[in-house]
Short mmCIF file of C-alpha atoms and ligand atoms in Angstrom, two decimals:
data_model
loop_
_atom_site.label_atom_id
_atom_site.label_comp_id
_atom_site.label_asym_id
_atom_site.label_seq_id
_atom_site.Cartn_x
_atom_site.Cartn_y
_atom_site.Cartn_z
CA MET P 26 -85.65 -71.82 43.94
CA ILE P 27 -85.16 -68.05 43.95
CA THR P 28 -82.42 -67.25 46.39
CA GLY P 29 -83.15 -64.83 49.22
CA PHE P 30 -80.48 -62.63 47.77
CA PHE P 31 -82.17 -62.45 44.42
CA ARG P 32 -85.60 -62.05 45.97
CA LYS P 33 -84.33 -58.96 47.72
CA LEU P 34 -82.92 -57.62 44.51
CA ILE P 35 -86.11 -58.07 42.53
CA GLN P 36 -88.53 -56.73 45.09
CA PRO P 37 -90.22 -53.66 43.63
CA ARG P 38 -88.07 -50.77 44.65
CA SER P 39 -88.89 -47.15 44.99
CA GLY P 40 -87.00 -44.82 42.71
CA LYS P 41 -86.10 -45.21 39.10
CA PRO P 42 -85.32 -48.65 37.74
CA ALA P 43 -81.89 -49.11 36.27
CA GLY P 44 -81.51 -48.18 32.64
CA LYS P 45 -84.31 -47.47 30.22
CA PRO P 46 -87.51 -49.26 31.04
CA SER P 47 -89.35 -51.18 28.35
CA ALA P 48 -92.38 -49.04 28.96
CA LYS P 49 -94.90 -50.67 26.65
CA PRO P 50 -97.97 -52.05 28.36
CA ARG P 51 -97.96 -55.85 28.24
CA SER P 52 -101.17 -56.26 26.26
CA LYS P 53 -99.87 -53.98 23.52
CA GLN P 54 -96.34 -55.25 23.67
CA THR P 55 -95.30 -55.84 20.13
CA LEU P 56 -92.66 -58.28 19.06
CA MET P 57 -90.13 -55.56 18.46
CA VAL P 58 -88.61 -53.66 21.39
CA ALA P 59 -85.58 -51.83 20.06
CA GLU P 60 -84.25 -50.47 23.36
CA PRO P 61 -83.62 -52.81 26.23
CA THR P 62 -83.68 -52.13 29.93
CA VAL P 63 -80.05 -52.13 31.03
CA ILE P 64 -79.46 -53.62 34.44
CA GLY P 65 -76.13 -53.12 36.19
CA ALA P 66 -74.25 -55.50 38.47
CA GLN P 67 -75.41 -53.77 41.63
CA ASP P 68 -79.01 -54.46 40.62
CA HIS P 69 -78.96 -57.90 39.08
CA ARG P 70 -76.35 -59.26 41.51
CA ILE P 71 -75.31 -62.12 39.25
CA ASP P 72 -72.51 -64.07 40.87
CA PRO P 73 -69.76 -63.92 38.18
CA SER P 74 -68.18 -67.09 39.55
CA LEU P 75 -71.18 -69.05 38.21
CA VAL P 76 -70.02 -68.28 34.66
CA THR P 77 -67.61 -70.91 33.37
CA ASN P 78 -64.17 -69.99 32.04
CA ASN P 79 -65.10 -71.43 28.67
CA ALA P 80 -68.15 -69.20 28.35
CA LEU P 81 -65.95 -66.25 29.31
CA ARG P 82 -63.32 -67.24 26.75
CA VAL P 83 -65.92 -67.29 23.99
CA THR P 84 -67.48 -63.91 24.78
CA GLN P 85 -64.08 -62.33 25.29
CA THR P 86 -62.60 -63.72 22.06
CA LEU P 87 -65.57 -62.47 20.07
CA GLN P 88 -65.48 -59.07 21.74
CA ASP P 89 -61.71 -58.76 21.24
CA ALA P 90 -62.34 -59.36 17.54
CA GLY P 91 -64.75 -56.42 17.52
CA PHE P 92 -68.05 -58.29 17.73
CA LYS P 93 -70.86 -58.10 20.22
CA ALA P 94 -71.14 -61.19 22.39
CA PHE P 95 -73.48 -62.06 25.23
CA ILE P 96 -74.49 -65.01 27.31
CA VAL P 97 -78.13 -65.51 26.46
CA GLY P 98 -81.28 -67.50 27.16
CA GLY P 99 -81.59 -70.08 29.89
CA ALA P 100 -78.14 -69.39 31.31
CA VAL P 101 -79.02 -65.73 32.04
CA ARG P 102 -82.34 -66.79 33.54
CA ASP P 103 -80.56 -69.28 35.79
CA LEU P 104 -77.81 -66.83 36.74
CA LEU P 105 -80.44 -64.30 37.79
CA LEU P 106 -82.09 -67.00 39.88
CA GLY P 107 -78.76 -67.79 41.52
CA ILE P 108 -78.66 -71.23 39.87
CA LYS P 109 -75.51 -72.56 38.22
CA PRO P 110 -76.43 -72.90 34.52
CA LYS P 111 -76.06 -76.39 33.11
CA ASP P 112 -74.79 -74.98 29.83
CA PHE P 113 -74.06 -71.65 28.19
CA ASP P 114 -75.41 -70.26 24.96
CA ILE P 115 -73.76 -67.24 23.42
CA ALA P 116 -75.38 -64.79 20.99
CA THR P 117 -73.30 -62.56 18.75
CA ASN P 118 -73.45 -60.38 15.65
CA ALA P 119 -70.61 -62.38 14.09
CA THR P 120 -71.68 -64.73 11.29
CA PRO P 121 -71.12 -68.48 11.66
CA GLU P 122 -68.08 -68.27 9.35
CA GLN P 123 -66.62 -65.38 11.35
CA ILE P 124 -67.18 -67.25 14.61
CA LYS P 125 -65.61 -70.42 13.26
CA ARG P 126 -62.44 -68.61 12.26
CA LEU P 127 -61.85 -67.36 15.81
CA PHE P 128 -61.70 -70.75 17.51
CA ARG P 129 -59.49 -73.74 17.05
CA ARG P 130 -62.26 -76.31 17.47
CA ALA P 131 -65.48 -74.84 16.14
CA PHE P 132 -68.07 -76.55 13.93
CA ILE P 133 -70.97 -75.09 12.04
CA ILE P 134 -74.03 -77.30 12.48
CA GLY P 135 -77.75 -77.17 11.77
CA ARG P 136 -79.84 -76.56 8.73
CA ARG P 137 -82.99 -74.92 10.05
CA PHE P 138 -80.73 -72.35 11.60
CA GLN P 139 -76.95 -72.55 11.53
CA ILE P 140 -75.18 -72.50 14.85
CA VAL P 141 -71.56 -72.94 15.85
CA HIS P 142 -70.36 -75.41 18.42
CA VAL P 143 -67.17 -74.24 20.07
CA MET P 144 -65.55 -77.18 21.81
CA PHE P 145 -63.29 -77.18 24.83
CA GLY P 146 -62.65 -80.83 25.56
CA GLN P 147 -66.08 -82.25 26.42
CA ASP P 148 -67.59 -78.84 27.01
CA VAL P 149 -69.60 -77.41 24.13
CA ILE P 150 -70.51 -73.75 23.96
CA GLU P 151 -73.27 -73.04 21.48
CA VAL P 152 -72.79 -69.77 19.63
CA THR P 153 -75.58 -68.30 17.49
CA THR P 154 -75.67 -65.28 15.27
CA PHE P 155 -78.46 -62.82 16.15
CA ARG P 156 -81.54 -63.93 14.25
CA GLY P 157 -83.53 -61.51 12.17
CA THR P 158 -87.26 -60.99 12.18
CA SER P 159 -89.19 -63.99 11.05
CA ASP P 160 -90.99 -62.48 8.08
CA ASP P 161 -93.44 -63.82 5.55
CA SER P 162 -90.64 -65.04 3.34
CA ALA P 163 -89.67 -67.71 5.88
CA LYS P 164 -90.52 -71.14 4.54
CA LYS P 165 -93.55 -72.52 6.40
CA ASP P 166 -95.66 -75.66 6.25
CA GLU P 167 -99.41 -75.53 5.61
CA HIS P 168 -100.08 -75.03 9.35
CA GLY P 169 -97.78 -72.04 9.66
CA ARG P 170 -94.83 -73.90 11.19
CA VAL P 171 -91.58 -72.24 10.19
CA LEU P 172 -89.48 -74.77 8.32
CA ARG P 173 -86.39 -72.79 7.51
CA ASP P 174 -85.38 -69.28 8.33
CA ASN P 175 -81.75 -68.39 8.23
CA THR P 176 -81.98 -64.62 8.28
CA PHE P 177 -79.55 -62.84 10.55
CA GLY P 178 -80.55 -59.62 12.23
CA GLU P 179 -80.15 -57.09 15.00
CA GLN P 180 -80.01 -57.92 18.67
CA HIS P 181 -83.52 -56.63 19.35
CA GLU P 182 -84.85 -58.83 16.56
CA ASP P 183 -83.05 -61.78 18.05
CA ALA P 184 -84.71 -61.03 21.40
CA ALA P 185 -88.14 -60.93 19.77
CA ARG P 186 -87.64 -64.36 18.25
CA ARG P 187 -86.94 -66.02 21.56
CA ASP P 188 -89.74 -67.88 23.26
CA PHE P 189 -90.34 -66.38 26.73
CA THR P 190 -89.61 -63.02 28.27
CA ILE P 191 -87.44 -64.71 30.91
CA ASN P 192 -85.42 -66.40 28.16
CA ALA P 193 -84.75 -63.22 26.19
CA MET P 194 -82.14 -61.50 28.35
CA TYR P 195 -78.49 -60.98 27.47
CA TYR P 196 -75.60 -60.85 29.90
CA ASP P 197 -72.26 -59.32 29.05
CA PRO P 198 -69.70 -60.74 31.48
CA ALA P 199 -67.18 -57.99 30.60
CA THR P 200 -69.38 -55.10 31.71
CA GLN P 201 -71.57 -57.27 33.93
CA THR P 202 -74.72 -55.76 32.48
CA VAL P 203 -77.97 -57.50 31.64
CA LEU P 204 -80.03 -56.33 28.66
CA ASP P 205 -83.73 -57.04 29.04
CA TYR P 206 -85.91 -56.42 25.97
CA HIS P 207 -89.23 -57.87 27.01
CA GLY P 208 -89.71 -57.33 30.71
CA GLY P 209 -88.06 -60.63 31.59
CA ILE P 210 -86.73 -59.38 34.89
CA ASP P 211 -90.23 -58.36 36.00
CA ASP P 212 -91.65 -61.71 35.00
CA LEU P 213 -88.85 -63.49 36.80
CA ARG P 214 -89.70 -61.51 39.91
CA ARG P 215 -93.38 -62.31 39.58
CA LYS P 216 -92.63 -65.92 38.63
CA ILE P 217 -94.56 -65.67 35.40
CA LEU P 218 -93.93 -67.51 32.20
CA ARG P 219 -94.98 -65.30 29.32
CA ILE P 220 -94.50 -65.93 25.64
CA ILE P 221 -93.13 -63.01 23.64
CA GLY P 222 -95.56 -61.63 21.06
CA VAL P 223 -98.92 -63.09 20.10
CA PRO P 224 -99.08 -66.55 21.68
CA GLU P 225 -101.23 -68.14 18.94
CA LEU P 226 -98.77 -67.03 16.27
CA ARG P 227 -95.74 -68.14 18.23
CA TYR P 228 -97.22 -71.60 18.87
CA ARG P 229 -98.15 -71.90 15.22
CA GLU P 230 -94.61 -71.00 14.13
CA ASP P 231 -93.22 -73.63 16.45
CA PRO P 232 -95.63 -75.89 18.38
CA ILE P 233 -92.75 -77.21 20.49
CA ARG P 234 -93.03 -73.96 22.43
CA MET P 235 -96.16 -75.39 24.06
CA LEU P 236 -94.07 -78.18 25.51
CA ARG P 237 -91.46 -75.70 26.61
CA VAL P 238 -94.13 -73.77 28.51
CA VAL P 239 -94.97 -76.93 30.40
CA ARG P 240 -91.36 -77.76 31.11
CA PHE P 241 -90.38 -74.35 32.44
CA ALA P 242 -93.58 -73.91 34.46
CA ALA P 243 -92.92 -77.23 36.17
CA LYS P 244 -89.18 -76.77 36.55
CA LEU P 245 -89.26 -73.21 37.86
CA HIS P 246 -92.60 -73.44 39.67
CA PHE P 247 -93.78 -70.44 37.65
CA ALA P 248 -97.37 -69.58 36.75
CA ILE P 249 -98.25 -69.41 33.07
CA ASP P 250 -99.53 -66.03 31.94
CA PRO P 251 -103.23 -66.55 31.01
CA ALA P 252 -102.76 -65.22 27.48
CA SER P 253 -99.91 -67.67 26.94
CA GLN P 254 -101.85 -70.52 28.50
CA THR P 255 -105.34 -70.19 27.00
CA PRO P 256 -104.55 -71.20 23.40
CA ILE P 257 -102.58 -74.31 24.37
CA PRO P 258 -105.39 -76.90 24.65
CA LEU P 259 -106.82 -75.67 21.35
CA MET P 260 -103.50 -75.63 19.56
CA ALA P 261 -102.13 -78.85 21.05
CA PRO P 262 -102.92 -80.90 17.90
CA LEU P 263 -100.34 -78.84 15.98
CA ILE P 264 -97.67 -80.86 17.74
CA ASP P 265 -98.65 -83.72 15.42
CA ASN P 266 -97.03 -81.84 12.54
CA VAL P 267 -93.66 -81.47 14.23
CA PRO P 268 -91.06 -84.04 13.18
CA PRO P 269 -91.23 -86.86 15.77
CA ALA P 270 -87.49 -86.66 16.48
CA ARG P 271 -87.87 -83.09 17.68
CA VAL P 272 -90.85 -83.98 19.84
CA PHE P 273 -88.85 -86.82 21.27
CA ASP P 274 -85.92 -84.54 22.15
CA GLU P 275 -88.25 -82.22 23.99
CA MET P 276 -89.97 -85.11 25.76
CA LEU P 277 -86.60 -86.34 26.97
CA LYS P 278 -85.83 -82.90 28.37
CA LEU P 279 -89.23 -82.92 30.00
CA LEU P 280 -88.92 -86.33 31.56
CA LEU P 281 -85.23 -86.35 32.44
CA GLY P 282 -84.93 -82.84 33.82
CA GLY P 283 -85.60 -83.81 37.43
CA ASP P 284 -89.22 -82.61 37.49
CA SER P 285 -90.86 -85.31 35.42
CA MET P 286 -93.91 -85.76 37.63
CA ALA P 287 -94.64 -82.04 37.71
CA CYS P 288 -94.13 -81.90 33.93
CA LEU P 289 -96.47 -84.79 33.30
CA LEU P 290 -99.14 -83.24 35.48
CA GLN P 291 -98.72 -79.99 33.58
CA LEU P 292 -99.00 -81.86 30.30
CA ARG P 293 -102.28 -83.32 31.48
CA ASN P 294 -103.54 -79.98 32.75
CA GLN P 295 -102.84 -78.41 29.39
CA GLY P 296 -104.35 -81.31 27.46
CA LEU P 297 -101.02 -81.93 25.78
CA HIS P 298 -100.44 -85.51 26.81
CA HIS P 299 -103.01 -86.82 24.31
CA GLY P 300 -100.76 -86.05 21.43
CA LEU P 301 -97.50 -87.16 22.99
CA LEU P 302 -97.80 -90.30 24.92
CA PRO P 303 -101.14 -91.45 23.61
CA LEU P 304 -101.10 -94.66 25.56
CA LEU P 305 -100.46 -92.83 28.77
CA ASP P 306 -103.96 -91.38 28.61
CA VAL P 307 -105.37 -94.76 29.40
CA VAL P 308 -102.70 -95.75 31.87
CA LEU P 309 -103.18 -92.72 34.05
CA GLU P 310 -106.83 -93.49 34.36
CA GLN P 311 -106.21 -96.87 35.98
CA PRO P 312 -105.35 -96.63 39.68
CA LEU P 313 -102.62 -99.27 39.50
CA GLY P 314 -101.14 -97.79 36.35
CA GLU P 315 -101.14 -94.33 37.81
CA LYS P 316 -99.46 -95.54 40.97
CA PHE P 317 -96.78 -97.35 38.98
CA VAL P 318 -96.08 -94.36 36.75
CA THR P 319 -96.01 -92.02 39.73
CA LEU P 320 -93.50 -94.20 41.54
CA ALA P 321 -91.33 -94.54 38.43
CA LEU P 322 -91.27 -90.79 37.86
CA ALA P 323 -90.56 -90.02 41.50
CA GLN P 324 -87.65 -92.43 41.39
CA THR P 325 -86.35 -90.87 38.17
CA ASP P 326 -86.56 -87.35 39.61
CA LEU P 327 -84.70 -88.45 42.71
CA ARG P 328 -81.93 -90.01 40.65
CA VAL P 329 -81.56 -86.85 38.57
CA LYS P 330 -81.45 -84.68 41.67
CA ILE P 331 -78.69 -86.72 43.28
CA GLY P 332 -76.72 -86.80 40.04
CA LYS P 333 -77.26 -90.47 39.19
CA SER P 334 -77.73 -91.55 35.61
CA VAL P 335 -81.21 -92.28 34.32
CA SER P 336 -82.03 -94.43 31.38
CA PRO P 337 -84.70 -93.22 28.97
CA GLY P 338 -85.43 -96.88 28.17
CA PHE P 339 -86.31 -97.61 31.79
CA LEU P 340 -88.52 -94.56 32.02
CA PHE P 341 -90.44 -95.21 28.83
CA ALA P 342 -90.74 -98.90 29.72
CA ALA P 343 -92.31 -97.84 33.00
CA LEU P 344 -94.62 -95.30 31.40
CA LEU P 345 -96.02 -97.87 29.02
CA TRP P 346 -95.89 -101.00 31.19
CA HIS P 347 -99.55 -101.05 32.12
CA GLU P 348 -100.48 -100.78 28.50
CA VAL P 349 -98.29 -103.78 27.82
CA LEU P 350 -99.96 -105.64 30.70
CA GLU P 351 -103.37 -105.02 29.25
CA LYS P 352 -102.44 -106.20 25.80
CA TRP P 353 -100.53 -109.12 27.23
CA ALA P 354 -103.69 -110.22 29.03
CA ALA P 355 -105.70 -109.88 25.83
CA TYR P 356 -103.28 -112.02 23.84
CA ARG P 357 -103.30 -114.70 26.50
CA GLU P 358 -107.07 -114.60 26.60
CA SER P 359 -107.03 -115.33 22.92
CA GLY P 360 -104.99 -118.46 23.53
CA GLU P 361 -101.45 -117.23 23.02
CA TYR P 362 -98.61 -118.64 25.15
CA PRO P 363 -97.43 -116.18 27.81
CA ILE P 364 -94.04 -115.29 26.38
CA PRO P 365 -95.07 -114.86 22.75
CA ALA P 366 -98.08 -112.97 24.07
CA LEU P 367 -95.79 -110.61 25.94
CA HIS P 368 -93.74 -109.97 22.81
CA LEU P 369 -96.83 -109.35 20.74
CA ALA P 370 -98.10 -106.93 23.37
CA ALA P 371 -94.76 -105.12 23.33
CA ASP P 372 -94.89 -104.88 19.52
CA ASP P 373 -98.37 -103.38 19.61
CA VAL P 374 -97.54 -100.85 22.30
CA LEU P 375 -94.31 -99.78 20.66
CA SER P 376 -95.74 -99.42 17.21
CA ALA P 377 -98.71 -97.38 18.45
CA GLN P 378 -96.36 -95.19 20.42
CA THR P 379 -93.61 -94.63 17.92
CA GLU P 380 -96.02 -93.12 15.42
CA LYS P 381 -96.12 -90.06 17.63
CA LEU P 382 -92.81 -90.19 19.35
CA ALA P 383 -89.73 -91.26 17.45
CA LEU P 384 -88.42 -93.61 20.10
CA GLN P 385 -84.90 -94.46 19.07
CA ARG P 386 -84.10 -98.08 18.35
CA LYS P 387 -81.74 -98.34 21.31
CA ILE P 388 -84.49 -97.15 23.61
CA THR P 389 -87.13 -99.49 22.25
CA SER P 390 -84.76 -102.43 22.51
CA ASP P 391 -84.02 -101.50 26.14
CA MET P 392 -87.75 -101.33 26.79
CA ARG P 393 -88.42 -104.71 25.21
CA GLU P 394 -85.63 -106.26 27.22
CA LEU P 395 -86.90 -104.89 30.51
CA TRP P 396 -90.39 -106.15 29.78
CA ALA P 397 -89.21 -109.54 28.56
CA LEU P 398 -87.11 -110.06 31.69
CA GLN P 399 -90.07 -109.59 34.03
CA PRO P 400 -91.50 -113.13 33.85
CA ARG P 401 -88.06 -114.51 34.63
CA PHE P 402 -88.28 -113.18 38.18
CA GLU P 403 -91.08 -115.69 38.71
CA ARG P 404 -88.77 -118.60 38.09
CA ARG P 405 -87.26 -119.28 41.45
CA ASN P 406 -85.88 -122.77 41.18
CA GLY P 407 -82.96 -124.57 39.61
CA LYS P 408 -80.45 -122.45 37.75
CA ALA P 409 -82.92 -119.85 36.54
CA PRO P 410 -82.31 -117.22 39.25
CA PHE P 411 -78.52 -117.53 38.84
CA LYS P 412 -78.80 -117.05 35.09
CA LEU P 413 -80.99 -114.04 35.61
CA LEU P 414 -78.45 -112.55 38.01
CA GLU P 415 -75.82 -112.76 35.27
CA HIS P 416 -77.94 -110.92 32.76
CA PRO P 417 -76.37 -107.53 31.90
CA ARG P 418 -79.70 -105.80 32.42
CA PHE P 419 -80.48 -107.58 35.67
CA ARG P 420 -80.19 -104.49 37.85
CA ALA P 421 -82.61 -102.41 35.80
CA ALA P 422 -85.04 -105.31 35.47
CA TYR P 423 -84.83 -105.90 39.23
CA ASP P 424 -85.59 -102.23 39.96
CA PHE P 425 -88.50 -102.46 37.55
CA MET P 426 -89.84 -105.56 39.30
CA GLN P 427 -89.53 -103.79 42.66
CA LEU P 428 -91.62 -100.91 41.32
CA ARG P 429 -94.27 -103.39 40.24
CA CYS P 430 -94.40 -104.76 43.77
CA GLU P 431 -94.43 -101.33 45.36
CA SER P 432 -97.30 -100.23 43.16
CA GLY P 433 -99.37 -103.24 44.22
CA GLU P 434 -99.38 -104.85 40.79
CA ILE P 435 -97.77 -108.04 42.07
CA ASP P 436 -97.23 -109.48 45.51
CA SER P 437 -94.29 -107.91 47.34
CA GLU P 438 -93.31 -111.42 48.37
CA LEU P 439 -91.50 -111.61 45.02
CA ALA P 440 -89.37 -108.56 45.72
CA ASP P 441 -88.67 -109.81 49.25
CA TRP P 442 -87.55 -113.18 47.92
CA TRP P 443 -85.17 -111.58 45.45
CA ALA P 444 -83.82 -109.14 48.00
CA ALA P 445 -83.08 -112.08 50.30
CA PHE P 446 -81.59 -114.10 47.44
CA LEU P 447 -79.25 -111.29 46.47
CA LEU P 448 -77.85 -111.01 49.97
CA ALA P 449 -77.82 -114.71 50.84
CA ASP P 450 -74.83 -117.05 51.07
CA ASP P 451 -74.88 -120.33 49.14
CA ALA P 452 -76.59 -122.35 51.87
CA THR P 453 -79.36 -119.79 52.37
CA ARG P 454 -79.83 -119.60 48.62
CA GLU P 455 -80.49 -123.34 48.56
CA VAL P 456 -83.16 -122.86 51.19
CA LEU P 457 -84.70 -120.01 49.25
CA LEU P 458 -84.69 -122.02 46.04
CA ALA P 459 -86.51 -124.85 47.77
CA LYS P 460 -89.18 -122.55 49.15
CA LYS P 461 -92.48 -122.80 47.34
CA PRO P 462 -93.53 -119.41 46.01
CA LYS P 463 -96.70 -117.98 47.45
CA SER P 464 -98.20 -117.23 44.09
CA SER P 465 -98.20 -119.75 41.31
CA ASP P 466 -99.23 -117.39 38.61
CA THR P 467 -97.21 -115.69 35.93
CA ALA P 468 -96.01 -112.30 37.05
CA GLY P 469 -98.29 -109.59 35.84
CA ALA P 470 -100.13 -111.80 33.43
CA PRO P 471 -103.86 -112.24 33.73
CA LYS P 472 -105.04 -114.75 36.27
CA LYS P 473 -107.37 -116.46 33.85
CA ARG P 474 -105.78 -118.22 30.94
CA ALA P 475 -107.88 -119.28 28.02
CA SER P 476 -107.37 -122.64 26.46
CA ARG P 477 -104.86 -122.69 23.67
CA ARG P 478 -106.01 -122.37 20.17
CA GLY P 479 -106.42 -125.60 18.34
CA GLY P 480 -103.52 -126.32 16.03
CA ARG P 481 -101.36 -123.70 17.79
CA GLY P 482 -101.77 -120.93 15.25
CA ARG P 483 -98.68 -119.25 16.59
CA LYS P 484 -96.97 -116.22 15.28
CA LYS P 485 -93.42 -115.54 14.26
CA GLY P 486 -90.55 -116.51 16.52
CA GLU P 487 -92.53 -119.01 18.56
CA ALA P 488 -90.95 -122.28 19.61
CA ASN P 489 -92.53 -125.44 20.82
CA GLY P 490 -93.81 -125.57 24.34
CA ASN P 491 -91.44 -127.48 26.61
CA ASN P 492 -92.84 -127.10 30.05
CA GLN P 493 -90.43 -127.72 32.82
CA GLY P 494 -93.05 -128.22 35.44
CA ASN P 495 -91.68 -125.93 38.07
CA GLY P 496 -95.12 -125.28 39.44
CA HIS P 497 -95.39 -121.77 38.10
CA SER P 498 -94.61 -119.81 35.02
CA ASN P 499 -93.91 -123.12 33.38
CA GLU P 500 -94.66 -121.83 29.93
CA HIS P 501 -91.92 -119.28 29.87
CA ASN P 502 -89.76 -121.42 27.72
CA ASN P 503 -91.96 -120.89 24.77
CA GLY P 504 -91.13 -118.17 22.39
CA ASN P 505 -88.29 -116.02 21.43
CA VAL P 506 -86.83 -114.86 24.70
CA GLU P 507 -83.17 -115.48 25.10
CA HIS P 508 -83.55 -117.88 28.02
CA SER P 509 -85.71 -120.26 26.05
CA SER P 510 -83.16 -123.04 26.29
CA GLU P 511 -82.99 -122.97 30.04
P1 LIG C 620 -82.50 -75.19 29.59
O1 LIG C 620 -82.17 -74.82 30.97
O2 LIG C 620 -83.46 -76.29 29.49
O3 LIG C 620 -81.30 -75.37 28.68
P2 LIG C 620 -82.94 -72.93 27.87
O4 LIG C 620 -83.90 -71.78 28.00
O5 LIG C 620 -81.49 -72.62 27.86
O6 LIG C 620 -83.30 -73.93 29.04
P3 LIG C 620 -82.49 -74.11 25.33
O7 LIG C 620 -83.28 -75.15 24.63
O8 LIG C 620 -81.09 -74.38 25.70
O9 LIG C 620 -83.34 -73.73 26.60
O10 LIG C 620 -82.57 -72.81 24.43
C1 LIG C 620 -81.74 -71.67 24.63
C2 LIG C 620 -82.52 -70.42 24.32
O11 LIG C 620 -82.93 -70.42 22.93
C3 LIG C 620 -83.81 -70.25 25.09
O12 LIG C 620 -83.60 -69.68 26.35
C4 LIG C 620 -84.61 -69.35 24.17
O13 LIG C 620 -84.19 -68.00 24.27
C5 LIG C 620 -84.22 -69.85 22.80
N1 LIG C 620 -85.13 -70.90 22.32
C6 LIG C 620 -84.99 -72.24 22.45
N2 LIG C 620 -85.98 -72.90 21.87
C7 LIG C 620 -86.79 -71.97 21.34
C8 LIG C 620 -88.00 -72.03 20.57
N3 LIG C 620 -88.56 -73.19 20.27
N4 LIG C 620 -88.53 -70.85 20.17
C9 LIG C 620 -87.94 -69.68 20.47
N5 LIG C 620 -86.83 -69.56 21.18
C10 LIG C 620 -86.24 -70.68 21.60
MG1 LIG C 621 -79.87 -74.00 27.53
#
């Protein structure tokens, strides 16, 4: 990830380092470092062409108006690594009102801390006023999590409030200098992720930082400084107190950033997955479940890396599929019809999961749909396959079914049949439709089916059984799936 060019630059060099060194020993390093190390262009070698015109316009406009303005955070880290930043954050000593007045399309947003979005078409540049020291007056919950803290401050205070040393550097495109308050450049060279200040306190203030450690360690292939790492397993339960929507946002970044497998492994290593995807604990312990999840994540990472879109619904559906399978089996054991049983299993899994993670309604409905479409792949006669082909979510459901085959959950004969059916002309399709499927069992459902309960004590949304006698999955017409009239 680090370019050869940058590696050369950050090799320890003889002679004096550029600017004033932040000389404090790491163990004693306090939150406040008033004087930064100043690194010039010849030393940091940032390629100015990686900075977008919009980011330049914002810093320049602010500076022309007499304010300080720097590119900050992840963008500086990425620029130093020779990576094109995916977005630019700007830090300034101008207040939100002052910033807003300088730009035609600028909006003040946020309550916990006000920020300004400066818009250029679709491009959003986030501009924040330097934050002041988080002092005792900041409103906190009973666990020490900072709830609201809108104090503005000096640049060095702003640096101290950032999470990691490598995220606390400021780049001024006009002078092409980097200001480093907390030894970020050294840590970048050593590939170390180090939280600024006392890790326990910083995690308590904002437990999401523990997830950020995981994400950056996995994304950048950096080691976690032992002092930053040690408290994590102990403090992991604090994540329970963070509003679920915020946890969800961070989980999305974690899973859709192109390094989902590495992130998930890190989550497990740090004991963080218990609190986040509770059902995944169980899934990852079953060989089939683990294989399925691994394949799904690898596929997601590949799509992200080649710039294809990824759907959070697909990913979460995959992560929780084996949990659904288990519950589905249990409901069928207890005498439920397959389709209602699948819906009940989905309800259980989603309600257990959404307590921790605020899965948005759109995502849960995508997940349900993907799961509910799975049994329909088993129906390979009459009009059923053609109807399935027309379903708007066919492609995603088909990919999902392929993953199930690849992971060994169901016979790959099913995927082969569908692959052939997709490519076939009308005559060949007739032949395929006439072919007797190898397996006569319901996809993914338990092999053994208990006898139905007497009196059909069914639950909501269940219809009468109207078996069509197609030799397999003939109970799929029961229940509340949309193809029940087929
Ligand atoms: P990415 O490449 O994922 O965008 P990033 O470091 O830019 O990485 P952002 O979430 O965009 O991450 O945050 C921008 C900057 O704001 C960070 O680099 C860091 O300095 C600061 N920051 C973000 N979240 C926190 C936090 N929870 N605590 C302290 N500082 C934070
Ligand atoms: Mg960012």
